[in-house]
């Protein structure tokens, strides 16, 4: 919590404000990039339109994501500033359940930020964090940004990469390299969402605990069944369903007029 802010429990937007505070706190710690705060605002707008809950298409994508991570030979969770701020302990749990490695990979890259993110992950229980300093010694030429610097034990050799809150270029390059890319992105229209193999259109603060829970449930399933679950997902269809849900909600809201209570709105 930043010093100047106390969020009243009864505030109708208390949860959303708490998430903002967490981001600001991590911004002050040098974990979140300036642009991470802007990116979060864009995410919030889509979350509002989606009803701030995990939808059916998102849940379907989470199952496919869990199955893809559990069947991968070299699964990797790629961590940026926002992901570390909002879901560090779930990242560590997911890594333990699926055997995925954790690699820090940043768009706005600096050694200091990578180290600050590593500290947050280690405080959350991570024992090994890839991609820090000289460890990011490999290059993926297809990627234009600083995200091209990767760890040869991680993203470079990964066959499945979880990329929460991503920019489209890297997703495109990783898919082009034949990797399964699992994105968490509240904006179903973003390039990342459209290009990923599996897109979970949900807030990272809800999607990550759900992904951990479903991975725990599926971990004992046989590999063939898991491969079937992963391959059955039609990503374009689930994205279409997410867009349709927004459309339906907006249509209902428009029919009700310009003002309705938050409680009423959450039921739509
Ligand atoms: O930490 P760095 O340096 O790697 O930088 C991270 C950011 C997020 C700043 C960088 O990757 C970036 O600029 O991303 P974009 O292009 O703004 O894309 C971020 C996407 O994440 C947008 O489509 C947002 O809608 C979405 N988003 C934002 N907050 C959330 C979210 N999706 C899920 N959960 C959120 N809380």
PDB file of C-alpha atoms and ligand atoms in Angstrom:
ATOM      1  CA  UNK A   1       0.000   0.000   0.000  1.00  0.00           C
ATOM      2  CA  UNK A   2       1.393   3.424  -0.859  1.00  0.00           C
ATOM      3  CA  UNK A   3       1.688   5.715   2.163  1.00  0.00           C
ATOM      4  CA  UNK A   4      -0.924   8.226   1.042  1.00  0.00           C
ATOM      5  CA  UNK A   5      -3.738   5.755   0.323  1.00  0.00           C
ATOM      6  CA  UNK A   6      -6.103   3.839   2.561  1.00  0.00           C
ATOM      7  CA  UNK A   7      -8.810   1.994   0.674  1.00  0.00           C
ATOM      8  CA  UNK A   8     -12.119   1.800   2.588  1.00  0.00           C
ATOM      9  CA  UNK A   9     -13.319  -1.838   2.710  1.00  0.00           C
ATOM     10  CA  UNK A  10     -16.824  -0.838   1.690  1.00  0.00           C
ATOM     11  CA  UNK A  11     -15.649   1.072  -1.405  1.00  0.00           C
ATOM     12  CA  UNK A  12     -17.524  -0.415  -4.375  1.00  0.00           C
ATOM     13  CA  UNK A  13     -14.283  -0.643  -6.385  1.00  0.00           C
ATOM     14  CA  UNK A  14     -12.087  -1.753  -3.436  1.00  0.00           C
ATOM     15  CA  UNK A  15     -10.631  -4.837  -5.173  1.00  0.00           C
ATOM     16  CA  UNK A  16      -9.731  -2.929  -8.322  1.00  0.00           C
ATOM     17  CA  UNK A  17      -8.130  -0.171  -6.199  1.00  0.00           C
ATOM     18  CA  UNK A  18      -6.132  -2.741  -4.218  1.00  0.00           C
ATOM     19  CA  UNK A  19      -4.713  -4.152  -7.460  1.00  0.00           C
ATOM     20  CA  UNK A  20      -3.754  -0.618  -8.554  1.00  0.00           C
ATOM     21  CA  UNK A  21      -2.028  -0.054  -5.204  1.00  0.00           C
ATOM     22  CA  UNK A  22      -0.067  -3.278  -5.631  1.00  0.00           C
ATOM     23  CA  UNK A  23       1.125  -2.113  -9.023  1.00  0.00           C
ATOM     24  CA  UNK A  24       2.107   1.316  -7.697  1.00  0.00           C
ATOM     25  CA  UNK A  25       3.972  -0.270  -4.806  1.00  0.00           C
ATOM     26  CA  UNK A  26       5.921  -2.437  -7.263  1.00  0.00           C
ATOM     27  CA  UNK A  27       6.457   0.557  -9.534  1.00  0.00           C
ATOM     28  CA  UNK A  28       8.109   2.308  -6.564  1.00  0.00           C
ATOM     29  CA  UNK A  29      10.234  -0.810  -5.970  1.00  0.00           C
ATOM     30  CA  UNK A  30      11.529  -0.646  -9.575  1.00  0.00           C
ATOM     31  CA  UNK A  31       9.651  -3.800 -10.639  1.00  0.00           C
ATOM     32  CA  UNK A  32       6.914  -2.346 -12.873  1.00  0.00           C
ATOM     33  CA  UNK A  33       7.812  -0.165 -15.884  1.00  0.00           C
ATOM     34  CA  UNK A  34       6.200   3.295 -16.359  1.00  0.00           C
ATOM     35  CA  UNK A  35       4.311   1.854 -19.310  1.00  0.00           C
ATOM     36  CA  UNK A  36       3.189  -1.058 -17.138  1.00  0.00           C
ATOM     37  CA  UNK A  37       0.803   1.332 -15.368  1.00  0.00           C
ATOM     38  CA  UNK A  38      -0.664   2.434 -18.697  1.00  0.00           C
ATOM     39  CA  UNK A  39      -0.937  -1.158 -19.897  1.00  0.00           C
ATOM     40  CA  UNK A  40      -2.857  -2.020 -16.724  1.00  0.00           C
ATOM     41  CA  UNK A  41      -5.339   0.788 -17.418  1.00  0.00           C
ATOM     42  CA  UNK A  42      -6.050  -0.672 -20.841  1.00  0.00           C
ATOM     43  CA  UNK A  43      -6.535  -4.075 -19.239  1.00  0.00           C
ATOM     44  CA  UNK A  44      -8.931  -2.642 -16.634  1.00  0.00           C
ATOM     45  CA  UNK A  45     -11.111  -1.131 -19.354  1.00  0.00           C
ATOM     46  CA  UNK A  46     -11.534  -4.534 -21.011  1.00  0.00           C
ATOM     47  CA  UNK A  47     -12.089  -6.186 -17.631  1.00  0.00           C
ATOM     48  CA  UNK A  48     -14.944  -3.745 -16.999  1.00  0.00           C
ATOM     49  CA  UNK A  49     -16.505  -4.664 -20.326  1.00  0.00           C
ATOM     50  CA  UNK A  50     -16.129  -8.391 -19.584  1.00  0.00           C
ATOM     51  CA  UNK A  51     -17.876  -8.044 -16.196  1.00  0.00           C
ATOM     52  CA  UNK A  52     -14.721  -8.504 -14.065  1.00  0.00           C
ATOM     53  CA  UNK A  53     -15.201 -12.260 -13.833  1.00  0.00           C
ATOM     54  CA  UNK A  54     -13.704 -15.371 -15.384  1.00  0.00           C
ATOM     55  CA  UNK A  55     -15.915 -16.211 -18.338  1.00  0.00           C
ATOM     56  CA  UNK A  56     -16.652 -19.650 -19.817  1.00  0.00           C
ATOM     57  CA  UNK A  57     -14.355 -19.139 -22.850  1.00  0.00           C
ATOM     58  CA  UNK A  58     -11.556 -18.064 -20.479  1.00  0.00           C
ATOM     59  CA  UNK A  59     -12.048 -21.209 -18.413  1.00  0.00           C
ATOM     60  CA  UNK A  60     -11.887 -23.347 -21.542  1.00  0.00           C
ATOM     61  CA  UNK A  61      -8.619 -21.646 -22.504  1.00  0.00           C
ATOM     62  CA  UNK A  62      -7.220 -22.179 -18.990  1.00  0.00           C
ATOM     63  CA  UNK A  63      -7.835 -25.943 -19.314  1.00  0.00           C
ATOM     64  CA  UNK A  64      -6.072 -26.061 -22.682  1.00  0.00           C
ATOM     65  CA  UNK A  65      -3.220 -23.956 -21.249  1.00  0.00           C
ATOM     66  CA  UNK A  66      -2.772 -26.278 -18.262  1.00  0.00           C
ATOM     67  CA  UNK A  67      -2.779 -29.317 -20.558  1.00  0.00           C
ATOM     68  CA  UNK A  68      -0.239 -27.692 -22.910  1.00  0.00           C
ATOM     69  CA  UNK A  69       2.116 -26.845 -20.026  1.00  0.00           C
ATOM     70  CA  UNK A  70       1.792 -30.309 -18.464  1.00  0.00           C
ATOM     71  CA  UNK A  71       2.607 -32.081 -21.741  1.00  0.00           C
ATOM     72  CA  UNK A  72       5.457 -29.787 -22.822  1.00  0.00           C
ATOM     73  CA  UNK A  73       9.061 -31.034 -22.643  1.00  0.00           C
ATOM     74  CA  UNK A  74      10.442 -27.575 -21.800  1.00  0.00           C
ATOM     75  CA  UNK A  75       7.657 -25.346 -20.480  1.00  0.00           C
ATOM     76  CA  UNK A  76       8.677 -21.812 -19.488  1.00  0.00           C
ATOM     77  CA  UNK A  77       6.831 -19.017 -17.679  1.00  0.00           C
ATOM     78  CA  UNK A  78       8.026 -15.676 -19.027  1.00  0.00           C
ATOM     79  CA  UNK A  79       7.784 -12.983 -16.349  1.00  0.00           C
ATOM     80  CA  UNK A  80       7.607  -9.212 -16.827  1.00  0.00           C
ATOM     81  CA  UNK A  81       7.111  -6.382 -14.323  1.00  0.00           C
ATOM     82  CA  UNK A  82       3.299  -6.468 -14.176  1.00  0.00           C
ATOM     83  CA  UNK A  83       3.171 -10.263 -13.886  1.00  0.00           C
ATOM     84  CA  UNK A  84       5.673 -10.260 -11.009  1.00  0.00           C
ATOM     85  CA  UNK A  85       3.762  -7.493  -9.208  1.00  0.00           C
ATOM     86  CA  UNK A  86       0.348  -9.141  -9.524  1.00  0.00           C
ATOM     87  CA  UNK A  87       1.005 -12.887  -9.502  1.00  0.00           C
ATOM     88  CA  UNK A  88       4.451 -13.782  -8.116  1.00  0.00           C
ATOM     89  CA  UNK A  89       3.317 -16.536  -5.773  1.00  0.00           C
ATOM     90  CA  UNK A  90       1.033 -18.109  -8.415  1.00  0.00           C
ATOM     91  CA  UNK A  91       3.928 -18.050 -10.902  1.00  0.00           C
ATOM     92  CA  UNK A  92       6.027 -20.006  -8.416  1.00  0.00           C
ATOM     93  CA  UNK A  93       3.168 -22.457  -7.678  1.00  0.00           C
ATOM     94  CA  UNK A  94       2.506 -23.007 -11.386  1.00  0.00           C
ATOM     95  CA  UNK A  95       6.178 -23.687 -11.926  1.00  0.00           C
ATOM     96  CA  UNK A  96       6.107 -26.297  -9.147  1.00  0.00           C
ATOM     97  CA  UNK A  97       2.961 -28.006 -10.472  1.00  0.00           C
ATOM     98  CA  UNK A  98       3.923 -28.100 -14.164  1.00  0.00           C
ATOM     99  CA  UNK A  99       7.713 -28.223 -13.926  1.00  0.00           C
ATOM    100  CA  UNK A 100       7.927 -24.987 -15.969  1.00  0.00           C
ATOM    101  CA  UNK A 101      11.042 -22.866 -15.614  1.00  0.00           C
ATOM    102  CA  UNK A 102      10.727 -19.220 -14.683  1.00  0.00           C
ATOM    103  CA  UNK A 103      12.490 -16.661 -16.890  1.00  0.00           C
ATOM    104  CA  UNK A 104      12.477 -12.892 -16.568  1.00  0.00           C
ATOM    105  CA  UNK A 105      12.078 -11.293 -19.998  1.00  0.00           C
ATOM    106  CA  UNK A 106      11.332  -7.605 -20.354  1.00  0.00           C
ATOM    107  CA  UNK A 107      10.189  -5.193 -23.018  1.00  0.00           C
ATOM    108  CA  UNK A 108      11.693  -2.222 -21.132  1.00  0.00           C
ATOM    109  CA  UNK A 109      14.817  -4.081 -20.200  1.00  0.00           C
ATOM    110  CA  UNK A 110      17.393  -3.102 -17.573  1.00  0.00           C
ATOM    111  CA  UNK A 111      19.616  -5.161 -15.285  1.00  0.00           C
ATOM    112  CA  UNK A 112      18.227  -3.343 -12.225  1.00  0.00           C
ATOM    113  CA  UNK A 113      14.611  -4.143 -13.095  1.00  0.00           C
ATOM    114  CA  UNK A 114      15.464  -7.770 -13.840  1.00  0.00           C
ATOM    115  CA  UNK A 115      17.152  -8.061 -10.442  1.00  0.00           C
ATOM    116  CA  UNK A 116      14.219  -6.380  -8.674  1.00  0.00           C
ATOM    117  CA  UNK A 117      11.831  -8.849 -10.349  1.00  0.00           C
ATOM    118  CA  UNK A 118      14.097 -11.753  -9.421  1.00  0.00           C
ATOM    119  CA  UNK A 119      13.933 -10.619  -5.762  1.00  0.00           C
ATOM    120  CA  UNK A 120      10.127 -10.557  -5.839  1.00  0.00           C
ATOM    121  CA  UNK A 121      10.058 -14.072  -7.329  1.00  0.00           C
ATOM    122  CA  UNK A 122      12.587 -15.424  -4.816  1.00  0.00           C
ATOM    123  CA  UNK A 123      10.624 -13.851  -1.945  1.00  0.00           C
ATOM    124  CA  UNK A 124       7.609 -15.731  -3.299  1.00  0.00           C
ATOM    125  CA  UNK A 125       9.560 -19.015  -3.122  1.00  0.00           C
ATOM    126  CA  UNK A 126      11.308 -19.356  -6.492  1.00  0.00           C
ATOM    127  CA  UNK A 127      14.588 -21.247  -6.202  1.00  0.00           C
ATOM    128  CA  UNK A 128      15.758 -20.707  -9.765  1.00  0.00           C
ATOM    129  CA  UNK A 129      15.120 -17.675 -11.962  1.00  0.00           C
ATOM    130  CA  UNK A 130      16.471 -17.629 -15.521  1.00  0.00           C
ATOM    131  CA  UNK A 131      17.270 -14.686 -17.780  1.00  0.00           C
ATOM    132  CA  UNK A 132      19.101 -12.481 -15.255  1.00  0.00           C
ATOM    133  CA  UNK A 133      22.209 -10.542 -16.353  1.00  0.00           C
ATOM    134  CA  UNK A 134      24.690 -12.582 -18.378  1.00  0.00           C
ATOM    135  CA  UNK A 135      22.334 -15.578 -18.278  1.00  0.00           C
ATOM    136  CA  UNK A 136      20.274 -14.005 -21.060  1.00  0.00           C
ATOM    137  CA  UNK A 137      23.099 -14.782 -23.460  1.00  0.00           C
ATOM    138  CA  UNK A 138      21.118 -16.129 -26.427  1.00  0.00           C
ATOM    139  CA  UNK A 139      19.398 -13.997 -29.083  1.00  0.00           C
ATOM    140  CA  UNK A 140      16.188 -14.628 -31.000  1.00  0.00           C
ATOM    141  CA  UNK A 141      16.838 -12.668 -34.195  1.00  0.00           C
ATOM    142  CA  UNK A 142      13.173 -12.545 -35.241  1.00  0.00           C
ATOM    143  CA  UNK A 143      12.368 -10.327 -32.219  1.00  0.00           C
ATOM    144  CA  UNK A 144      13.033  -6.615 -32.709  1.00  0.00           C
ATOM    145  CA  UNK A 145      12.872  -5.466 -29.062  1.00  0.00           C
ATOM    146  CA  UNK A 146      15.049  -6.140 -26.013  1.00  0.00           C
ATOM    147  CA  UNK A 147      12.868  -9.174 -25.499  1.00  0.00           C
ATOM    148  CA  UNK A 148      15.159 -10.906 -27.999  1.00  0.00           C
ATOM    149  CA  UNK A 149      17.725 -11.563 -25.223  1.00  0.00           C
ATOM    150  CA  UNK A 150      16.804 -14.940 -23.749  1.00  0.00           C
ATOM    151  CA  UNK A 151      18.293 -17.623 -21.556  1.00  0.00           C
ATOM    152  CA  UNK A 152      19.571 -20.649 -23.523  1.00  0.00           C
ATOM    153  CA  UNK A 153      18.141 -22.916 -20.777  1.00  0.00           C
ATOM    154  CA  UNK A 154      14.729 -21.256 -20.960  1.00  0.00           C
ATOM    155  CA  UNK A 155      12.759 -19.499 -23.691  1.00  0.00           C
ATOM    156  CA  UNK A 156      15.290 -20.425 -26.393  1.00  0.00           C
ATOM    157  CA  UNK A 157      14.657 -24.163 -26.066  1.00  0.00           C
ATOM    158  CA  UNK A 158      11.083 -23.976 -24.748  1.00  0.00           C
ATOM    159  CA  UNK A 159       8.307 -25.763 -26.600  1.00  0.00           C
ATOM    160  CA  UNK A 160       5.593 -23.997 -24.572  1.00  0.00           C
ATOM    161  CA  UNK A 161       5.852 -20.452 -23.215  1.00  0.00           C
ATOM    162  CA  UNK A 162       3.341 -18.727 -20.940  1.00  0.00           C
ATOM    163  CA  UNK A 163       3.415 -15.004 -21.701  1.00  0.00           C
ATOM    164  CA  UNK A 164       1.228 -12.977 -19.370  1.00  0.00           C
ATOM    165  CA  UNK A 165       0.681  -9.353 -20.514  1.00  0.00           C
ATOM    166  CA  UNK A 166       2.603  -9.408 -23.705  1.00  0.00           C
ATOM    167  CA  UNK A 167       3.384  -7.347 -26.776  1.00  0.00           C
ATOM    168  CA  UNK A 168       2.432  -8.847 -30.119  1.00  0.00           C
ATOM    169  CA  UNK A 169       5.843  -8.962 -31.787  1.00  0.00           C
ATOM    170  CA  UNK A 170       7.342 -11.538 -29.487  1.00  0.00           C
ATOM    171  CA  UNK A 171       4.250 -13.735 -29.587  1.00  0.00           C
ATOM    172  CA  UNK A 172       4.390 -13.716 -33.380  1.00  0.00           C
ATOM    173  CA  UNK A 173       8.101 -14.605 -33.390  1.00  0.00           C
ATOM    174  CA  UNK A 174       7.734 -17.401 -30.823  1.00  0.00           C
ATOM    175  CA  UNK A 175       4.784 -18.943 -32.695  1.00  0.00           C
ATOM    176  CA  UNK A 176       6.805 -18.649 -35.904  1.00  0.00           C
ATOM    177  CA  UNK A 177       9.579 -20.644 -34.202  1.00  0.00           C
ATOM    178  CA  UNK A 178       7.083 -23.462 -33.625  1.00  0.00           C
ATOM    179  CA  UNK A 179       6.497 -22.860 -29.923  1.00  0.00           C
ATOM    180  CA  UNK A 180       3.099 -23.091 -28.226  1.00  0.00           C
ATOM    181  CA  UNK A 181       2.436 -19.625 -26.875  1.00  0.00           C
ATOM    182  CA  UNK A 182      -0.083 -19.224 -24.065  1.00  0.00           C
ATOM    183  CA  UNK A 183      -1.129 -15.615 -23.498  1.00  0.00           C
ATOM    184  CA  UNK A 184      -3.080 -14.014 -20.677  1.00  0.00           C
ATOM    185  CA  UNK A 185      -4.566 -10.837 -22.108  1.00  0.00           C
ATOM    186  CA  UNK A 186      -7.765  -9.010 -21.226  1.00  0.00           C
ATOM    187  CA  UNK A 187      -7.908  -7.466 -24.684  1.00  0.00           C
ATOM    188  CA  UNK A 188      -9.260 -10.104 -27.090  1.00  0.00           C
ATOM    189  CA  UNK A 189      -8.470  -7.763 -30.004  1.00  0.00           C
ATOM    190  CA  UNK A 190      -4.745  -7.382 -29.277  1.00  0.00           C
ATOM    191  CA  UNK A 191      -2.167  -8.851 -31.642  1.00  0.00           C
ATOM    192  CA  UNK A 192      -0.923 -11.074 -28.822  1.00  0.00           C
ATOM    193  CA  UNK A 193      -4.427 -12.420 -28.195  1.00  0.00           C
ATOM    194  CA  UNK A 194      -4.992 -13.006 -31.893  1.00  0.00           C
ATOM    195  CA  UNK A 195      -1.611 -14.622 -32.587  1.00  0.00           C
ATOM    196  CA  UNK A 196      -1.107 -16.850 -29.523  1.00  0.00           C
ATOM    197  CA  UNK A 197      -1.807 -20.586 -29.627  1.00  0.00           C
ATOM    198  CA  UNK A 198      -3.964 -20.332 -26.499  1.00  0.00           C
ATOM    199  CA  UNK A 199      -5.346 -17.016 -25.238  1.00  0.00           C
ATOM    200  CA  UNK A 200      -6.821 -16.667 -21.775  1.00  0.00           C
ATOM    201  CA  UNK A 201      -8.938 -13.512 -21.946  1.00  0.00           C
ATOM    202  CA  UNK A 202      -9.018 -12.793 -18.224  1.00  0.00           C
ATOM    203  CA  UNK A 203      -7.357 -10.641 -15.601  1.00  0.00           C
ATOM    204  CA  UNK A 204      -4.024 -12.110 -14.508  1.00  0.00           C
ATOM    205  CA  UNK A 205      -5.144 -11.768 -10.877  1.00  0.00           C
ATOM    206  CA  UNK A 206      -7.940 -14.294 -11.541  1.00  0.00           C
ATOM    207  CA  UNK A 207      -6.398 -16.299 -14.382  1.00  0.00           C
ATOM    208  CA  UNK A 208      -3.218 -17.345 -12.568  1.00  0.00           C
ATOM    209  CA  UNK A 209      -4.874 -18.885  -9.455  1.00  0.00           C
ATOM    210  CA  UNK A 210      -7.325 -20.672 -11.787  1.00  0.00           C
ATOM    211  CA  UNK A 211      -4.484 -21.953 -13.955  1.00  0.00           C
ATOM    212  CA  UNK A 212      -2.683 -23.279 -10.858  1.00  0.00           C
ATOM    213  CA  UNK A 213      -5.847 -25.013  -9.596  1.00  0.00           C
ATOM    214  CA  UNK A 214      -6.677 -26.631 -12.935  1.00  0.00           C
ATOM    215  CA  UNK A 215      -3.057 -27.708 -13.486  1.00  0.00           C
ATOM    216  CA  UNK A 216      -3.171 -29.413 -10.072  1.00  0.00           C
ATOM    217  CA  UNK A 217      -6.391 -31.183 -11.059  1.00  0.00           C
ATOM    218  CA  UNK A 218      -5.084 -32.305 -14.445  1.00  0.00           C
ATOM    219  CA  UNK A 219      -1.602 -33.299 -13.353  1.00  0.00           C
ATOM    220  CA  UNK A 220      -2.582 -36.956 -12.802  1.00  0.00           C
ATOM    221  CA  UNK A 221      -4.357 -37.326 -16.190  1.00  0.00           C
ATOM    222  CA  UNK A 222      -2.579 -39.446 -18.759  1.00  0.00           C
ATOM    223  CA  UNK A 223      -0.516 -37.621 -21.396  1.00  0.00           C
ATOM    224  CA  UNK A 224      -2.695 -38.676 -24.341  1.00  0.00           C
ATOM    225  CA  UNK A 225      -5.803 -37.252 -22.697  1.00  0.00           C
ATOM    226  CA  UNK A 226      -3.928 -34.015 -21.905  1.00  0.00           C
ATOM    227  CA  UNK A 227      -2.731 -33.684 -25.506  1.00  0.00           C
ATOM    228  CA  UNK A 228      -6.326 -34.118 -26.631  1.00  0.00           C
ATOM    229  CA  UNK A 229      -7.517 -31.351 -24.261  1.00  0.00           C
ATOM    230  CA  UNK A 230      -4.799 -28.998 -25.517  1.00  0.00           C
ATOM    231  CA  UNK A 231      -5.426 -29.681 -29.203  1.00  0.00           C
ATOM    232  CA  UNK A 232      -9.222 -29.471 -28.950  1.00  0.00           C
ATOM    233  CA  UNK A 233      -9.156 -25.740 -28.201  1.00  0.00           C
ATOM    234  CA  UNK A 234     -10.144 -23.551 -31.136  1.00  0.00           C
ATOM    235  CA  UNK A 235      -8.494 -20.292 -30.098  1.00  0.00           C
ATOM    236  CA  UNK A 236     -10.221 -18.190 -32.761  1.00  0.00           C
ATOM    237  CA  UNK A 237     -13.587 -19.492 -31.563  1.00  0.00           C
ATOM    238  CA  UNK A 238     -12.951 -18.724 -27.858  1.00  0.00           C
ATOM    239  CA  UNK A 239     -11.692 -15.251 -28.809  1.00  0.00           C
ATOM    240  CA  UNK A 240     -14.843 -14.735 -30.863  1.00  0.00           C
ATOM    241  CA  UNK A 241     -16.914 -15.821 -27.852  1.00  0.00           C
ATOM    242  CA  UNK A 242     -15.127 -13.307 -25.599  1.00  0.00           C
ATOM    243  CA  UNK A 243     -15.812 -10.511 -28.093  1.00  0.00           C
ATOM    244  CA  UNK A 244     -19.415 -11.656 -28.348  1.00  0.00           C
ATOM    245  CA  UNK A 245     -19.810 -11.556 -24.539  1.00  0.00           C
ATOM    246  CA  UNK A 246     -18.634  -7.937 -24.518  1.00  0.00           C
ATOM    247  CA  UNK A 247     -21.060  -7.201 -27.305  1.00  0.00           C
ATOM    248  CA  UNK A 248     -23.987  -8.841 -25.476  1.00  0.00           C
ATOM    249  CA  UNK A 249     -23.196  -7.007 -22.232  1.00  0.00           C
ATOM    250  CA  UNK A 250     -22.986  -3.668 -23.994  1.00  0.00           C
ATOM    251  CA  UNK A 251     -26.259  -4.305 -25.799  1.00  0.00           C
ATOM    252  CA  UNK A 252     -28.018  -5.130 -22.494  1.00  0.00           C
ATOM    253  CA  UNK A 253     -26.479  -2.122 -20.784  1.00  0.00           C
ATOM    254  CA  UNK A 254     -27.517   0.134 -23.646  1.00  0.00           C
ATOM    255  CA  UNK A 255     -31.096  -1.175 -23.381  1.00  0.00           C
ATOM    256  CA  UNK A 256     -31.136  -0.314 -19.661  1.00  0.00           C
ATOM    257  CA  UNK A 257     -30.130   3.287 -20.256  1.00  0.00           C
ATOM    258  CA  UNK A 258     -27.134   5.329 -19.194  1.00  0.00           C
ATOM    259  CA  UNK A 259     -27.074   4.625 -15.433  1.00  0.00           C
ATOM    260  CA  UNK A 260     -27.411   1.325 -13.602  1.00  0.00           C
ATOM    261  CA  UNK A 261     -25.990   0.347 -10.217  1.00  0.00           C
ATOM    262  CA  UNK A 262     -22.740  -1.612  -9.970  1.00  0.00           C
ATOM    263  CA  UNK A 263     -24.623  -4.500  -8.370  1.00  0.00           C
ATOM    264  CA  UNK A 264     -27.082  -4.626 -11.238  1.00  0.00           C
ATOM    265  CA  UNK A 265     -24.247  -4.392 -13.745  1.00  0.00           C
ATOM    266  CA  UNK A 266     -22.332  -7.306 -12.210  1.00  0.00           C
ATOM    267  CA  UNK A 267     -25.365  -9.551 -12.822  1.00  0.00           C
ATOM    268  CA  UNK A 268     -25.367  -8.882 -16.575  1.00  0.00           C
TER     269      UNK A 268
HETATM  270  O1  LIG B   1       7.738  -5.275 -17.746  1.00  0.00           O
HETATM  271  P1  LIG B   1       8.031  -5.020 -19.192  1.00  0.00           P
HETATM  272  O2  LIG B   1       9.189  -4.096 -19.416  1.00  0.00           O
HETATM  273  O3  LIG B   1       8.213  -6.296 -19.984  1.00  0.00           O
HETATM  274  O4  LIG B   1       6.742  -4.289 -19.839  1.00  0.00           O
HETATM  275  C1  LIG B   1       5.472  -4.865 -19.671  1.00  0.00           C
HETATM  276  C2  LIG B   1       4.387  -4.121 -20.491  1.00  0.00           C
HETATM  277  C3  LIG B   1       3.033  -4.683 -20.051  1.00  0.00           C
HETATM  278  C4  LIG B   1       4.452  -2.641 -20.172  1.00  0.00           C
HETATM  279  C5  LIG B   1       4.644  -4.361 -21.994  1.00  0.00           C
HETATM  280  O5  LIG B   1       4.670  -5.730 -22.283  1.00  0.00           O
HETATM  281  C6  LIG B   1       3.600  -3.672 -22.847  1.00  0.00           C
HETATM  282  O6  LIG B   1       3.745  -2.537 -23.256  1.00  0.00           O
HETATM  283  O7  LIG B   1       2.511  -4.413 -23.114  1.00  0.00           O
HETATM  284  P2  LIG B   1       1.256  -3.885 -23.983  1.00  0.00           P
HETATM  285  O8  LIG B   1       1.605  -3.889 -25.431  1.00  0.00           O
HETATM  286  O9  LIG B   1       0.674  -2.652 -23.376  1.00  0.00           O
HETATM  287  O10 LIG B   1       0.234  -5.073 -23.761  1.00  0.00           O
HETATM  288  C7  LIG B   1      -0.252  -5.420 -22.507  1.00  0.00           C
HETATM  289  C8  LIG B   1      -1.569  -6.160 -22.673  1.00  0.00           C
HETATM  290  O11 LIG B   1      -1.922  -6.696 -21.407  1.00  0.00           O
HETATM  291  C9  LIG B   1      -2.735  -5.268 -23.134  1.00  0.00           C
HETATM  292  O12 LIG B   1      -3.436  -5.907 -24.196  1.00  0.00           O
HETATM  293  C10 LIG B   1      -3.635  -5.162 -21.898  1.00  0.00           C
HETATM  294  O13 LIG B   1      -4.993  -5.134 -22.245  1.00  0.00           O
HETATM  295  C11 LIG B   1      -3.301  -6.444 -21.154  1.00  0.00           C
HETATM  296  N1  LIG B   1      -3.442  -6.327 -19.690  1.00  0.00           N
HETATM  297  C12 LIG B   1      -3.152  -5.277 -18.905  1.00  0.00           C
HETATM  298  N2  LIG B   1      -3.376  -5.549 -17.607  1.00  0.00           N
HETATM  299  C13 LIG B   1      -3.806  -6.840 -17.567  1.00  0.00           C
HETATM  300  C14 LIG B   1      -3.840  -7.347 -18.897  1.00  0.00           C
HETATM  301  N3  LIG B   1      -4.199  -8.599 -19.176  1.00  0.00           N
HETATM  302  C15 LIG B   1      -4.522  -9.400 -18.123  1.00  0.00           C
HETATM  303  N4  LIG B   1      -4.511  -8.986 -16.835  1.00  0.00           N
HETATM  304  C16 LIG B   1      -4.170  -7.717 -16.503  1.00  0.00           C
HETATM  305  N5  LIG B   1      -4.163  -7.323 -15.235  1.00  0.00           N
END
